[in-house]
PDB file of C-alpha atoms (C1' of nucleotides) in Angstrom:
ATOM      1  CA  MET L  10       2.892   5.828   5.439  1.00  0.00           C
ATOM      2  CA  PRO L  11       4.090   3.559   3.413  1.00  0.00           C
ATOM      3  CA  GLU L  12       8.077   2.405   4.462  1.00  0.00           C
ATOM      4  CA  LEU L  13       8.816  -1.126   4.049  1.00  0.00           C
ATOM      5  CA  PRO L  14       6.642  -2.023   7.110  1.00  0.00           C
ATOM      6  CA  GLU L  15       4.164  -1.300   5.656  1.00  0.00           C
ATOM      7  CA  VAL L  16       4.830  -1.881   1.838  1.00  0.00           C
ATOM      8  CA  GLU L  17       5.615  -5.446   2.870  1.00  0.00           C
ATOM      9  CA  THR L  18       1.975  -5.584   4.327  1.00  0.00           C
ATOM     10  CA  ILE L  19       0.918  -5.054   1.549  1.00  0.00           C
ATOM     11  CA  ALA L  20       2.530  -7.485  -0.479  1.00  0.00           C
ATOM     12  CA  LYS L  21       1.927 -10.497   1.914  1.00  0.00           C
ATOM     13  CA  GLY L  22      -2.125  -9.246   1.711  1.00  0.00           C
ATOM     14  CA  LEU L  23      -1.626  -8.745  -2.249  1.00  0.00           C
ATOM     15  CA  HIS L  24       0.037 -12.207  -3.127  1.00  0.00           C
ATOM     16  CA  GLN L  25      -2.551 -13.844  -0.993  1.00  0.00           C
ATOM     17  CA  ALA L  26      -5.014 -12.114  -1.921  1.00  0.00           C
ATOM     18  CA  ILE L  27      -4.880 -12.278  -6.047  1.00  0.00           C
ATOM     19  CA  ALA L  28      -2.047 -14.353  -7.161  1.00  0.00           C
ATOM     20  CA  GLY L  29      -2.853 -16.949  -9.311  1.00  0.00           C
ATOM     21  CA  LYS L  30      -5.966 -14.234 -10.722  1.00  0.00           C
ATOM     22  CA  ARG L  31      -5.769 -13.723 -14.315  1.00  0.00           C
ATOM     23  CA  ILE L  32      -6.688  -9.654 -15.111  1.00  0.00           C
ATOM     24  CA  LYS L  33      -9.813  -8.792 -16.523  1.00  0.00           C
ATOM     25  CA  GLU L  34     -10.066  -5.065 -17.236  1.00  0.00           C
ATOM     26  CA  VAL L  35      -8.980  -1.916 -15.707  1.00  0.00           C
ATOM     27  CA  LYS L  36     -10.881   1.582 -15.386  1.00  0.00           C
ATOM     28  CA  ALA L  37      -9.109   5.324 -14.136  1.00  0.00           C
ATOM     29  CA  ILE L  38     -11.096   7.469 -12.501  1.00  0.00           C
ATOM     30  CA  PHE L  39      -7.958   8.842 -12.471  1.00  0.00           C
ATOM     31  CA  PRO L  40      -5.642   7.786 -15.272  1.00  0.00           C
ATOM     32  CA  GLY L  41      -2.182   9.691 -14.179  1.00  0.00           C
ATOM     33  CA  ILE L  42      -1.176   7.457 -11.269  1.00  0.00           C
ATOM     34  CA  VAL L  43      -0.424   4.993 -14.688  1.00  0.00           C
ATOM     35  CA  ARG L  44       2.766   7.164 -15.402  1.00  0.00           C
ATOM     36  CA  GLN L  45       2.819   5.866 -19.168  1.00  0.00           C
ATOM     37  CA  ASN L  46       0.575   5.839 -21.558  1.00  0.00           C
ATOM     38  CA  PHE L  47      -2.891   4.274 -20.027  1.00  0.00           C
ATOM     39  CA  ARG L  48      -3.847   2.600 -22.961  1.00  0.00           C
ATOM     40  CA  ILE L  49      -0.979   0.766 -23.488  1.00  0.00           C
ATOM     41  CA  PHE L  50      -0.969   0.151 -19.578  1.00  0.00           C
ATOM     42  CA  LYS L  51      -4.560  -1.760 -19.778  1.00  0.00           C
ATOM     43  CA  LYS L  52      -3.446  -3.245 -22.556  1.00  0.00           C
ATOM     44  CA  THR L  53      -0.264  -5.135 -21.564  1.00  0.00           C
ATOM     45  CA  ILE L  54      -1.660  -6.388 -18.196  1.00  0.00           C
ATOM     46  CA  ILE L  55      -5.218  -7.251 -19.709  1.00  0.00           C
ATOM     47  CA  GLN L  56      -5.303 -11.106 -19.441  1.00  0.00           C
ATOM     48  CA  LYS L  57      -2.132 -11.642 -17.992  1.00  0.00           C
ATOM     49  CA  GLU L  58      -1.795 -13.704 -14.844  1.00  0.00           C
ATOM     50  CA  ILE L  59      -0.571 -12.635 -11.732  1.00  0.00           C
ATOM     51  CA  LYS L  60       2.447 -14.570 -10.954  1.00  0.00           C
ATOM     52  CA  GLY L  61       3.247 -13.466  -7.296  1.00  0.00           C
ATOM     53  CA  VAL L  62       4.172  -9.994  -6.337  1.00  0.00           C
ATOM     54  CA  ARG L  63       6.976  -8.807  -4.220  1.00  0.00           C
ATOM     55  CA  ARG L  64       9.091  -5.783  -2.840  1.00  0.00           C
ATOM     56  CA  ARG L  65      11.822  -4.203  -3.376  1.00  0.00           C
ATOM     57  CA  GLY L  66      12.238  -1.134  -0.557  1.00  0.00           C
ATOM     58  CA  LYS L  67       9.763   0.882  -0.797  1.00  0.00           C
ATOM     59  CA  TYR L  68       8.317  -0.056  -3.911  1.00  0.00           C
ATOM     60  CA  LEU L  69       5.781  -3.159  -4.743  1.00  0.00           C
ATOM     61  CA  LEU L  70       6.381  -5.080  -7.717  1.00  0.00           C
ATOM     62  CA  ILE L  71       3.573  -7.807  -9.216  1.00  0.00           C
ATOM     63  CA  ASP L  72       4.907 -10.531 -11.859  1.00  0.00           C
ATOM     64  CA  LEU L  73       2.580 -11.437 -14.889  1.00  0.00           C
ATOM     65  CA  SER L  74       2.674 -13.794 -17.169  1.00  0.00           C
ATOM     66  CA  GLU L  75       3.978 -13.647 -20.628  1.00  0.00           C
ATOM     67  CA  GLY L  76       7.205 -12.001 -18.735  1.00  0.00           C
ATOM     68  CA  LYS L  77       5.601  -8.587 -17.964  1.00  0.00           C
ATOM     69  CA  THR L  78       5.928  -7.144 -13.778  1.00  0.00           C
ATOM     70  CA  ILE L  79       3.744  -3.879 -12.866  1.00  0.00           C
ATOM     71  CA  LEU L  80       5.737  -1.566 -10.493  1.00  0.00           C
ATOM     72  CA  THR L  81       3.731   0.173  -8.065  1.00  0.00           C
ATOM     73  CA  HIS L  82       4.913   3.092  -5.100  1.00  0.00           C
ATOM     74  CA  LEU L  83       2.359   3.738  -2.969  1.00  0.00           C
ATOM     75  CA  GLY L  84       3.800   7.894  -2.432  1.00  0.00           C
ATOM     76  CA  MET L  85       2.871   9.232   1.203  1.00  0.00           C
ATOM     77  CA  THR L  86      -1.322   8.433   1.036  1.00  0.00           C
ATOM     78  CA  GLY L  87      -1.603   5.422  -1.564  1.00  0.00           C
ATOM     79  CA  GLY L  88      -2.482   2.083  -0.832  1.00  0.00           C
ATOM     80  CA  PHE L  89      -4.452  -1.314  -2.472  1.00  0.00           C
ATOM     81  CA  LEU L  90      -8.297  -2.100  -0.935  1.00  0.00           C
ATOM     82  CA  PHE L  91      -9.206  -5.066  -2.013  1.00  0.00           C
ATOM     83  CA  ILE L  92     -12.772  -5.738  -3.054  1.00  0.00           C
ATOM     84  CA  ASN L  93     -15.933  -7.137  -4.257  1.00  0.00           C
ATOM     85  CA  LEU L  94     -17.157  -5.828  -7.327  1.00  0.00           C
ATOM     86  CA  PRO L  95     -21.294  -6.743  -8.890  1.00  0.00           C
ATOM     87  CA  ASN L  96     -21.167  -8.414 -11.708  1.00  0.00           C
ATOM     88  CA  SER L  97     -22.548  -5.352 -14.334  1.00  0.00           C
ATOM     89  CA  PRO L  98     -18.887  -4.004 -15.475  1.00  0.00           C
ATOM     90  CA  PRO L  99     -20.080  -0.497 -17.025  1.00  0.00           C
ATOM     91  CA  LYS L 100     -20.614   0.923 -12.650  1.00  0.00           C
ATOM     92  CA  VAL L 101     -18.440   0.286 -11.493  1.00  0.00           C
ATOM     93  CA  SER L 102     -19.770   0.922  -7.208  1.00  0.00           C
ATOM     94  CA  VAL L 103     -16.901   0.230  -4.556  1.00  0.00           C
ATOM     95  CA  ARG L 104     -18.285  -2.330  -1.811  1.00  0.00           C
ATOM     96  CA  ARG L 105     -15.397  -1.099   0.872  1.00  0.00           C
ATOM     97  CA  PRO L 106     -14.272  -3.389   3.307  1.00  0.00           C
ATOM     98  CA  PRO L 107     -15.722  -2.487   7.099  1.00  0.00           C
ATOM     99  CA  GLN L 108     -12.594  -1.383   8.164  1.00  0.00           C
ATOM    100  CA  SER L 109     -11.458   0.515   4.836  1.00  0.00           C
ATOM    101  CA  ARG L 110      -9.646   4.381   6.349  1.00  0.00           C
ATOM    102  CA  LEU L 111      -9.344   4.977   2.769  1.00  0.00           C
ATOM    103  CA  ASN L 112     -12.355   8.017   1.174  1.00  0.00           C
ATOM    104  CA  SER L 113     -13.610   6.575  -2.091  1.00  0.00           C
ATOM    105  CA  LYS L 114     -12.879   9.809  -3.605  1.00  0.00           C
ATOM    106  CA  HIS L 115      -9.889   9.144  -4.112  1.00  0.00           C
ATOM    107  CA  ASP L 116     -10.616   6.329  -5.691  1.00  0.00           C
ATOM    108  CA  HIS L 117      -8.282   6.493  -8.758  1.00  0.00           C
ATOM    109  CA  LEU L 118      -8.006   2.357 -10.653  1.00  0.00           C
ATOM    110  CA  ILE L 119      -9.958  -0.372 -10.316  1.00  0.00           C
ATOM    111  CA  PHE L 120      -8.789  -3.914 -11.503  1.00  0.00           C
ATOM    112  CA  ARG L 121     -11.288  -6.416 -11.434  1.00  0.00           C
ATOM    113  CA  PHE L 122     -10.434  -9.966 -11.944  1.00  0.00           C
ATOM    114  CA  CYS L 123     -11.717 -13.006 -14.255  1.00  0.00           C
ATOM    115  CA  GLU L 124     -12.113 -14.814 -10.921  1.00  0.00           C
ATOM    116  CA  SER L 125     -15.617 -14.487  -8.876  1.00  0.00           C
ATOM    117  CA  ASN L 126     -15.865 -10.781  -8.287  1.00  0.00           C
ATOM    118  CA  ALA L 127     -12.436 -10.197  -7.180  1.00  0.00           C
ATOM    119  CA  GLY L 128     -11.448  -6.811  -8.146  1.00  0.00           C
ATOM    120  CA  LEU L 129      -8.404  -4.475  -6.849  1.00  0.00           C
ATOM    121  CA  CYS L 130      -9.656  -1.099  -5.751  1.00  0.00           C
ATOM    122  CA  TYR L 131      -5.239   1.787  -5.989  1.00  0.00           C
ATOM    123  CA  ASN L 132      -6.983   4.865  -3.464  1.00  0.00           C
ATOM    124  CA  ASP L 133      -4.423   7.641  -3.025  1.00  0.00           C
ATOM    125  CA  GLN L 134      -4.987  10.942  -1.312  1.00  0.00           C
ATOM    126  CA  ARG L 135      -2.387  12.816  -2.862  1.00  0.00           C
ATOM    127  CA  LYS L 136      -1.991  11.051  -5.813  1.00  0.00           C
ATOM    128  CA  PHE L 137       2.340  11.153  -5.093  1.00  0.00           C
ATOM    129  CA  GLY L 138       2.195   7.681  -5.610  1.00  0.00           C
ATOM    130  CA  LYS L 139       2.928   5.755  -9.563  1.00  0.00           C
ATOM    131  CA  ILE L 140       2.836   3.025 -11.552  1.00  0.00           C
ATOM    132  CA  LYS L 141       4.307   1.376 -14.401  1.00  0.00           C
ATOM    133  CA  VAL L 142       4.025  -1.642 -16.218  1.00  0.00           C
ATOM    134  CA  PHE L 143       7.639  -3.635 -17.434  1.00  0.00           C
ATOM    135  CA  ASN L 144       9.306  -6.288 -19.090  1.00  0.00           C
ATOM    136  CA  THR L 145      10.130  -8.002 -16.409  1.00  0.00           C
ATOM    137  CA  THR L 146      13.926  -8.819 -18.168  1.00  0.00           C
ATOM    138  CA  GLU L 147      14.185  -5.876 -18.104  1.00  0.00           C
ATOM    139  CA  GLU L 148      14.102  -5.210 -14.192  1.00  0.00           C
ATOM    140  CA  LYS L 149      17.891  -4.154 -13.915  1.00  0.00           C
ATOM    141  CA  ASN L 150      17.756  -0.682 -15.943  1.00  0.00           C
ATOM    142  CA  ILE L 151      14.480   0.356 -13.942  1.00  0.00           C
ATOM    143  CA  PRO L 152      15.510   3.646 -13.032  1.00  0.00           C
ATOM    144  CA  GLU L 153      13.377   3.408 -10.056  1.00  0.00           C
ATOM    145  CA  LEU L 154      14.678  -0.023  -8.905  1.00  0.00           C
ATOM    146  CA  LYS L 155      18.172   0.889 -10.535  1.00  0.00           C
ATOM    147  CA  LYS L 156      19.126   3.003  -8.321  1.00  0.00           C
ATOM    148  CA  LEU L 157      18.251   1.429  -4.767  1.00  0.00           C
ATOM    149  CA  GLY L 158      21.164   1.112  -2.005  1.00  0.00           C
ATOM    150  CA  LEU L 159      20.840  -3.014  -0.225  1.00  0.00           C
ATOM    151  CA  GLU L 160      17.560  -3.605   1.649  1.00  0.00           C
ATOM    152  CA  ALA L 161      17.667  -2.758   4.897  1.00  0.00           C
ATOM    153  CA  LEU L 162      16.698  -6.312   5.720  1.00  0.00           C
ATOM    154  CA  GLU L 163      19.398  -8.102   4.233  1.00  0.00           C
ATOM    155  CA  ILE L 164      22.488  -5.693   4.400  1.00  0.00           C
ATOM    156  CA  SER L 165      24.652  -7.589   6.753  1.00  0.00           C
ATOM    157  CA  SER L 166      26.392  -5.543   9.349  1.00  0.00           C
ATOM    158  CA  SER L 167      30.372  -5.040   7.526  1.00  0.00           C
ATOM    159  CA  GLU L 168      28.610  -4.080   4.424  1.00  0.00           C
ATOM    160  CA  PHE L 169      26.928  -1.466   6.822  1.00  0.00           C
ATOM    161  CA  ILE L 170      29.539  -0.981   9.015  1.00  0.00           C
ATOM    162  CA  ARG L 171      31.635  -0.238   5.588  1.00  0.00           C
ATOM    163  CA  ILE L 172      28.897   1.786   3.473  1.00  0.00           C
ATOM    164  CA  PHE L 173      28.258   4.364   6.705  1.00  0.00           C
ATOM    165  CA  LYS L 174      31.289   5.577   7.856  1.00  0.00           C
ATOM    166  CA  ASN L 175      33.843   7.813   6.505  1.00  0.00           C
ATOM    167  CA  ARG L 176      30.363   9.177   5.460  1.00  0.00           C
ATOM    168  CA  LYS L 177      30.579  13.184   6.238  1.00  0.00           C
ATOM    169  CA  GLY L 178      27.049  13.973   6.179  1.00  0.00           C
ATOM    170  CA  ARG L 179      24.218  13.750   9.029  1.00  0.00           C
ATOM    171  CA  ILE L 180      22.909   9.924  10.166  1.00  0.00           C
ATOM    172  CA  LYS L 181      20.050  10.626   9.069  1.00  0.00           C
ATOM    173  CA  SER L 182      19.719  12.042   6.736  1.00  0.00           C
ATOM    174  CA  ALA L 183      21.743   8.528   5.061  1.00  0.00           C
ATOM    175  CA  LEU L 184      19.069   6.525   6.273  1.00  0.00           C
ATOM    176  CA  LEU L 185      16.414   7.996   4.591  1.00  0.00           C
ATOM    177  CA  ASN L 186      18.436   8.265   1.087  1.00  0.00           C
ATOM    178  CA  GLN L 187      17.205   5.043  -0.381  1.00  0.00           C
ATOM    179  CA  GLN L 188      20.466   4.861  -3.037  1.00  0.00           C
ATOM    180  CA  ILE L 189      22.620   4.396   0.238  1.00  0.00           C
ATOM    181  CA  ILE L 190      20.084   1.561   2.118  1.00  0.00           C
ATOM    182  CA  ALA L 191      16.097   1.304   1.111  1.00  0.00           C
ATOM    183  CA  GLY L 192      13.563   0.512   3.094  1.00  0.00           C
ATOM    184  CA  LEU L 193      13.493   2.915   5.971  1.00  0.00           C
ATOM    185  CA  GLY L 194      11.481   6.630   6.416  1.00  0.00           C
ATOM    186  CA  ASN L 195      10.751   9.275   8.339  1.00  0.00           C
ATOM    187  CA  ILE L 196       9.283   7.076  10.794  1.00  0.00           C
ATOM    188  CA  TYR L 197      11.521   3.914  11.251  1.00  0.00           C
ATOM    189  CA  THR L 198      14.654   5.959  11.148  1.00  0.00           C
ATOM    190  CA  ASP L 199      13.538   8.084  13.513  1.00  0.00           C
ATOM    191  CA  GLU L 200      12.471   4.626  15.806  1.00  0.00           C
ATOM    192  CA  SER L 201      16.034   2.932  14.687  1.00  0.00           C
ATOM    193  CA  LEU L 202      18.050   5.509  15.708  1.00  0.00           C
ATOM    194  CA  PHE L 203      16.205   5.462  19.365  1.00  0.00           C
ATOM    195  CA  GLU L 204      16.518   1.822  20.086  1.00  0.00           C
ATOM    196  CA  ALA L 205      20.044   2.411  18.772  1.00  0.00           C
ATOM    197  CA  ASN L 206      21.115   5.789  21.406  1.00  0.00           C
ATOM    198  CA  ILE L 207      22.125   7.526  18.296  1.00  0.00           C
ATOM    199  CA  HIS L 208      21.238  11.209  17.678  1.00  0.00           C
ATOM    200  CA  PRO L 209      19.231  12.060  14.588  1.00  0.00           C
ATOM    201  CA  ALA L 210      22.033  14.087  13.416  1.00  0.00           C
ATOM    202  CA  GLN L 211      24.967  12.807  14.541  1.00  0.00           C
ATOM    203  CA  LYS L 212      27.888  13.271  12.075  1.00  0.00           C
ATOM    204  CA  MET L 213      28.699   9.734  10.561  1.00  0.00           C
ATOM    205  CA  ASN L 214      32.306  10.129  10.966  1.00  0.00           C
ATOM    206  CA  LEU L 215      32.251  10.298  14.382  1.00  0.00           C
ATOM    207  CA  LEU L 216      30.568   7.361  15.084  1.00  0.00           C
ATOM    208  CA  LYS L 217      32.323   4.502  15.473  1.00  0.00           C
ATOM    209  CA  ALA L 218      31.830   1.119  14.287  1.00  0.00           C
ATOM    210  CA  SER L 219      30.393  -0.736  17.545  1.00  0.00           C
ATOM    211  CA  LYS L 220      27.321   2.090  17.468  1.00  0.00           C
ATOM    212  CA  LEU L 221      27.095   1.276  13.434  1.00  0.00           C
ATOM    213  CA  LYS L 222      26.817  -2.208  14.240  1.00  0.00           C
ATOM    214  CA  ASP L 223      24.076  -1.080  17.155  1.00  0.00           C
ATOM    215  CA  LEU L 224      22.423   0.812  14.275  1.00  0.00           C
ATOM    216  CA  HIS L 225      22.374  -2.049  11.954  1.00  0.00           C
ATOM    217  CA  LYS L 226      20.914  -4.682  14.681  1.00  0.00           C
ATOM    218  CA  ALA L 227      18.409  -1.767  15.614  1.00  0.00           C
ATOM    219  CA  ILE L 228      16.882  -1.712  12.244  1.00  0.00           C
ATOM    220  CA  ARG L 229      16.277  -4.820  12.594  1.00  0.00           C
ATOM    221  CA  LYS L 230      15.242  -5.411  15.356  1.00  0.00           C
ATOM    222  CA  VAL L 231      12.458  -2.809  14.791  1.00  0.00           C
ATOM    223  CA  LEU L 232      11.372  -3.470  10.992  1.00  0.00           C
ATOM    224  CA  ASN L 233      10.663  -7.149  12.121  1.00  0.00           C
ATOM    225  CA  LYS L 234       8.805  -6.040  14.997  1.00  0.00           C
ATOM    226  CA  ALA L 235       7.039  -3.731  12.520  1.00  0.00           C
ATOM    227  CA  ILE L 236       5.999  -6.418   9.810  1.00  0.00           C
ATOM    228  CA  LYS L 237       4.653  -8.143  12.663  1.00  0.00           C
ATOM    229  CA  ALA L 238       2.470  -5.423  14.255  1.00  0.00           C
ATOM    230  CA  GLY L 239       1.334  -4.472  10.498  1.00  0.00           C
ATOM    231  CA  GLY L 240       2.979  -1.495  10.478  1.00  0.00           C
ATOM    232  CA  SER L 241       2.043   1.614  11.647  1.00  0.00           C
ATOM    233  CA  SER L 242      -1.252   3.624  10.993  1.00  0.00           C
ATOM    234  CA  ILE L 243      -1.017   7.465  11.261  1.00  0.00           C
ATOM    235  CA  GLU L 244      -3.266   8.577   9.195  1.00  0.00           C
ATOM    236  CA  ASN L 245      -4.659   6.133   6.026  1.00  0.00           C
ATOM    237  CA  TYR L 246      -2.730   3.935   5.827  1.00  0.00           C
ATOM    238  CA  SER L 247      -4.548   0.274   6.145  1.00  0.00           C
ATOM    239  CA  ASP L 248      -3.599  -3.300   4.520  1.00  0.00           C
ATOM    240  CA  ILE L 249      -5.604  -4.602   1.653  1.00  0.00           C
ATOM    241  CA  ASP L 250      -8.978  -5.413   4.048  1.00  0.00           C
ATOM    242  CA  GLY L 251      -9.025  -1.868   5.667  1.00  0.00           C
ATOM    243  CA  ARG L 252      -7.670  -3.195   8.840  1.00  0.00           C
ATOM    244  CA  MET L 253      -5.213  -0.676  10.396  1.00  0.00           C
ATOM    245  CA  GLY L 254      -1.928  -2.188  11.702  1.00  0.00           C
ATOM    246  CA  ARG L 255      -0.715  -1.913  15.278  1.00  0.00           C
ATOM    247  CA  PHE L 256       3.013  -0.713  15.293  1.00  0.00           C
ATOM    248  CA  GLN L 257       2.226   2.881  15.682  1.00  0.00           C
ATOM    249  CA  LEU L 258       1.209   1.827  19.426  1.00  0.00           C
ATOM    250  CA  HIS L 259       4.820   0.950  19.938  1.00  0.00           C
ATOM    251  CA  HIS L 260       6.441   4.154  18.630  1.00  0.00           C
ATOM    252  CA  LYS L 261       9.250   5.443  21.307  1.00  0.00           C
ATOM    253  CA  VAL L 262       9.835   8.559  20.012  1.00  0.00           C
ATOM    254  CA  TYR L 263       7.587   9.259  16.480  1.00  0.00           C
ATOM    255  CA  GLY L 264       5.061  12.022  16.970  1.00  0.00           C
ATOM    256  CA  ARG L 265       5.974  12.478  20.403  1.00  0.00           C
ATOM    257  CA  GLU L 266       7.193  16.138  20.613  1.00  0.00           C
ATOM    258  CA  GLY L 267       6.599  16.662  24.144  1.00  0.00           C
ATOM    259  CA  GLU L 268       5.804  13.431  25.657  1.00  0.00           C
ATOM    260  CA  PHE L 269       7.859  11.511  28.379  1.00  0.00           C
ATOM    261  CA  CYS L 270      10.778   9.202  26.166  1.00  0.00           C
ATOM    262  CA  LYS L 271       9.785   5.221  27.686  1.00  0.00           C
ATOM    263  CA  ARG L 272      13.145   4.791  28.558  1.00  0.00           C
ATOM    264  CA  CYS L 273      14.583   7.647  31.133  1.00  0.00           C
ATOM    265  CA  GLY L 274      11.043   9.330  31.435  1.00  0.00           C
ATOM    266  CA  ARG L 275      13.066  13.122  29.541  1.00  0.00           C
ATOM    267  CA  LYS L 276      10.553  15.398  27.268  1.00  0.00           C
ATOM    268  CA  ILE L 277      10.835  13.780  23.476  1.00  0.00           C
ATOM    269  CA  LYS L 278      11.808  17.004  21.220  1.00  0.00           C
ATOM    270  CA  ARG L 279      11.822  17.275  17.843  1.00  0.00           C
ATOM    271  CA  ILE L 280      13.778  19.062  15.303  1.00  0.00           C
ATOM    272  CA  LYS L 281      14.223  19.147  11.420  1.00  0.00           C
ATOM    273  CA  ILE L 282      16.204  17.310   9.225  1.00  0.00           C
ATOM    274  CA  ASN L 283      15.940  17.395   5.169  1.00  0.00           C
ATOM    275  CA  GLN L 284      12.960  19.611   6.258  1.00  0.00           C
ATOM    276  CA  ARG L 285      11.327  16.326   7.821  1.00  0.00           C
ATOM    277  CA  SER L 286      10.670  16.045  11.700  1.00  0.00           C
ATOM    278  CA  SER L 287      12.605  14.008  13.537  1.00  0.00           C
ATOM    279  CA  TYR L 288      12.239  12.856  17.275  1.00  0.00           C
ATOM    280  CA  PHE L 289      14.640  11.789  19.396  1.00  0.00           C
ATOM    281  CA  CYS L 290      15.567  11.855  23.104  1.00  0.00           C
ATOM    282  CA  PRO L 291      17.817  13.865  24.550  1.00  0.00           C
ATOM    283  CA  LYS L 292      18.809  12.169  26.860  1.00  0.00           C
ATOM    284  CA  CYS L 293      19.187   8.423  25.580  1.00  0.00           C
ATOM    285  CA  GLN L 294      20.777  10.009  22.514  1.00  0.00           C
ATOM    286  CA  PRO L 295      23.002  12.297  22.903  1.00  0.00           C
ATOM    287  CA  LEU L 296      25.166  14.359  20.196  1.00  0.00           C
ATOM    288  CA  LYS L 297      28.523  13.184  20.160  1.00  0.00           C
ATOM    289  CA  ASP L 298      30.663  16.827  17.801  1.00  0.00           C
ATOM    290  CA  ALA L 299      34.513  16.698  17.801  1.00  0.00           C
TER     291      ALA L 299
ATOM    292  C1'  DT Y  28      -9.212  33.235   6.343  1.00  0.00           C
ATOM    293  C1'  DT Y  29      -5.036  32.087   6.230  1.00  0.00           C
ATOM    294  C1'  DG Y  30      -0.404  29.249   6.635  1.00  0.00           C
ATOM    295  C1'  DC Y  31       1.463  25.230   8.079  1.00  0.00           C
ATOM    296  C1'  DG Y  32       2.183  20.626   8.408  1.00  0.00           C
ATOM    297  C1'  DT Y  33       1.960  14.820   6.766  1.00  0.00           C
ATOM    298  C1'  DG Y  34       4.382   8.560   5.700  1.00  0.00           C
ATOM    299  C1'  DT Y  35       7.270  10.394  -0.574  1.00  0.00           C
ATOM    300  C1'  DT Y  36      10.583  11.113  -4.525  1.00  0.00           C
ATOM    301  C1'  DG Y  37      13.322  13.361  -7.807  1.00  0.00           C
ATOM    302  C1'  DG Y  38      14.551  17.322  -9.468  1.00  0.00           C
ATOM    303  C1'  DA Y  39      17.786  21.522  -9.700  1.00  0.00           C
ATOM    304  C1'  DC Y  40      21.480  24.349  -7.288  1.00  0.00           C
ATOM    305  C1'  DA Y  41      25.048  25.490  -4.702  1.00  0.00           C
TER     306       DA Y  41
ATOM    307  C1'  DC N  14      29.351  13.516  -2.763  1.00  0.00           C
ATOM    308  C1'  DT N  15      27.207  17.054   0.473  1.00  0.00           C
ATOM    309  C1'  DG N  16      22.980  19.493   1.618  1.00  0.00           C
ATOM    310  C1'  DT N  17      18.745  22.317   0.982  1.00  0.00           C
ATOM    311  C1'  DC N  18      14.901  23.760  -1.518  1.00  0.00           C
ATOM    312  C1'  DC N  19      10.718  22.879  -4.000  1.00  0.00           C
ATOM    313  C1'  DA N  20       7.905  20.203  -6.746  1.00  0.00           C
ATOM    314  C1'  DA N  21       4.003  17.058  -7.081  1.00  0.00           C
ATOM    315  C1'  DC N  22      -1.226  17.245  -4.151  1.00  0.00           C
ATOM    316  C1'  DA N  23      -5.586  16.754  -0.682  1.00  0.00           C
ATOM    317  C1'  DC N  24      -6.689  18.138   3.667  1.00  0.00           C
ATOM    318  C1'  DG N  25      -6.547  18.441   9.072  1.00  0.00           C
ATOM    319  C1'  DC N  26      -5.649  22.177  12.175  1.00  0.00           C
ATOM    320  C1'  DA N  27      -4.590  26.546  14.628  1.00  0.00           C
TER     321       DA N  27
END
DNA sequence: TTGCGTGTTGGACA
DNA sequence: CTGTCCAACACGCA
């Protein structure tokens, strides 16, 4: 679920909702989501003020006062909900936003802020998400961040071409590799490859620079449109107010196996690449082999 | 009932 | 550097 556009939507929503607020309390229903000693985590962030919320690749970064930053990855099904908490601290009953698609049974962490009854709930059905806090000055050394490639929306056309030409493997594998370029996942690689008329299994060394340029442009176009639409809601993604994204309504190939290509009318096909379903139009995205 | 597939990353291995 | 397979987990579906 959460690829760059979804994480970007959440980051903006969080920034809006909690910047300037101070963390009063953290409650763990399932502390395993925090990938370090929970008591230390709690002690480190409590009483700190939220300075801002950023995104790096598919990671969320919540900057706190006194030089601390919370790193969050949402995995497949993680999400935040901005909520109202009743005044009695011990009993945390979560009043969910009306449109929320996240089952309360998978609430794992509850943050309470000093201001009003504001709270934040971390929900994650599959528990693949992770959260930890680190010293902001060490950001360059955090293993998760250190490995990331250039931001998908910041890389220039020439850098993009330089990085992808002369590689051997299949284009989709490389696009999914966060160490090469950060932010794309299964949905947006398929949508971008369709937009650029490139077969997902295309070997990169057979792609001309002009084609890579098309792909770079396609990625920007798809991601920017998806951000404008608030991301894609397939199963249980929603923003911090429980609202669904709308970009799934504009998917041209993802999840459309057997349906007709919106451009040429042929049936969309599905193949496996790196154990991941890959959707494409066989007519619009021909495979070139040597 | 059983098995399979699902938006993620990371590690082991050839 | 590549690609492949598997693991973490919970759920819906055939």
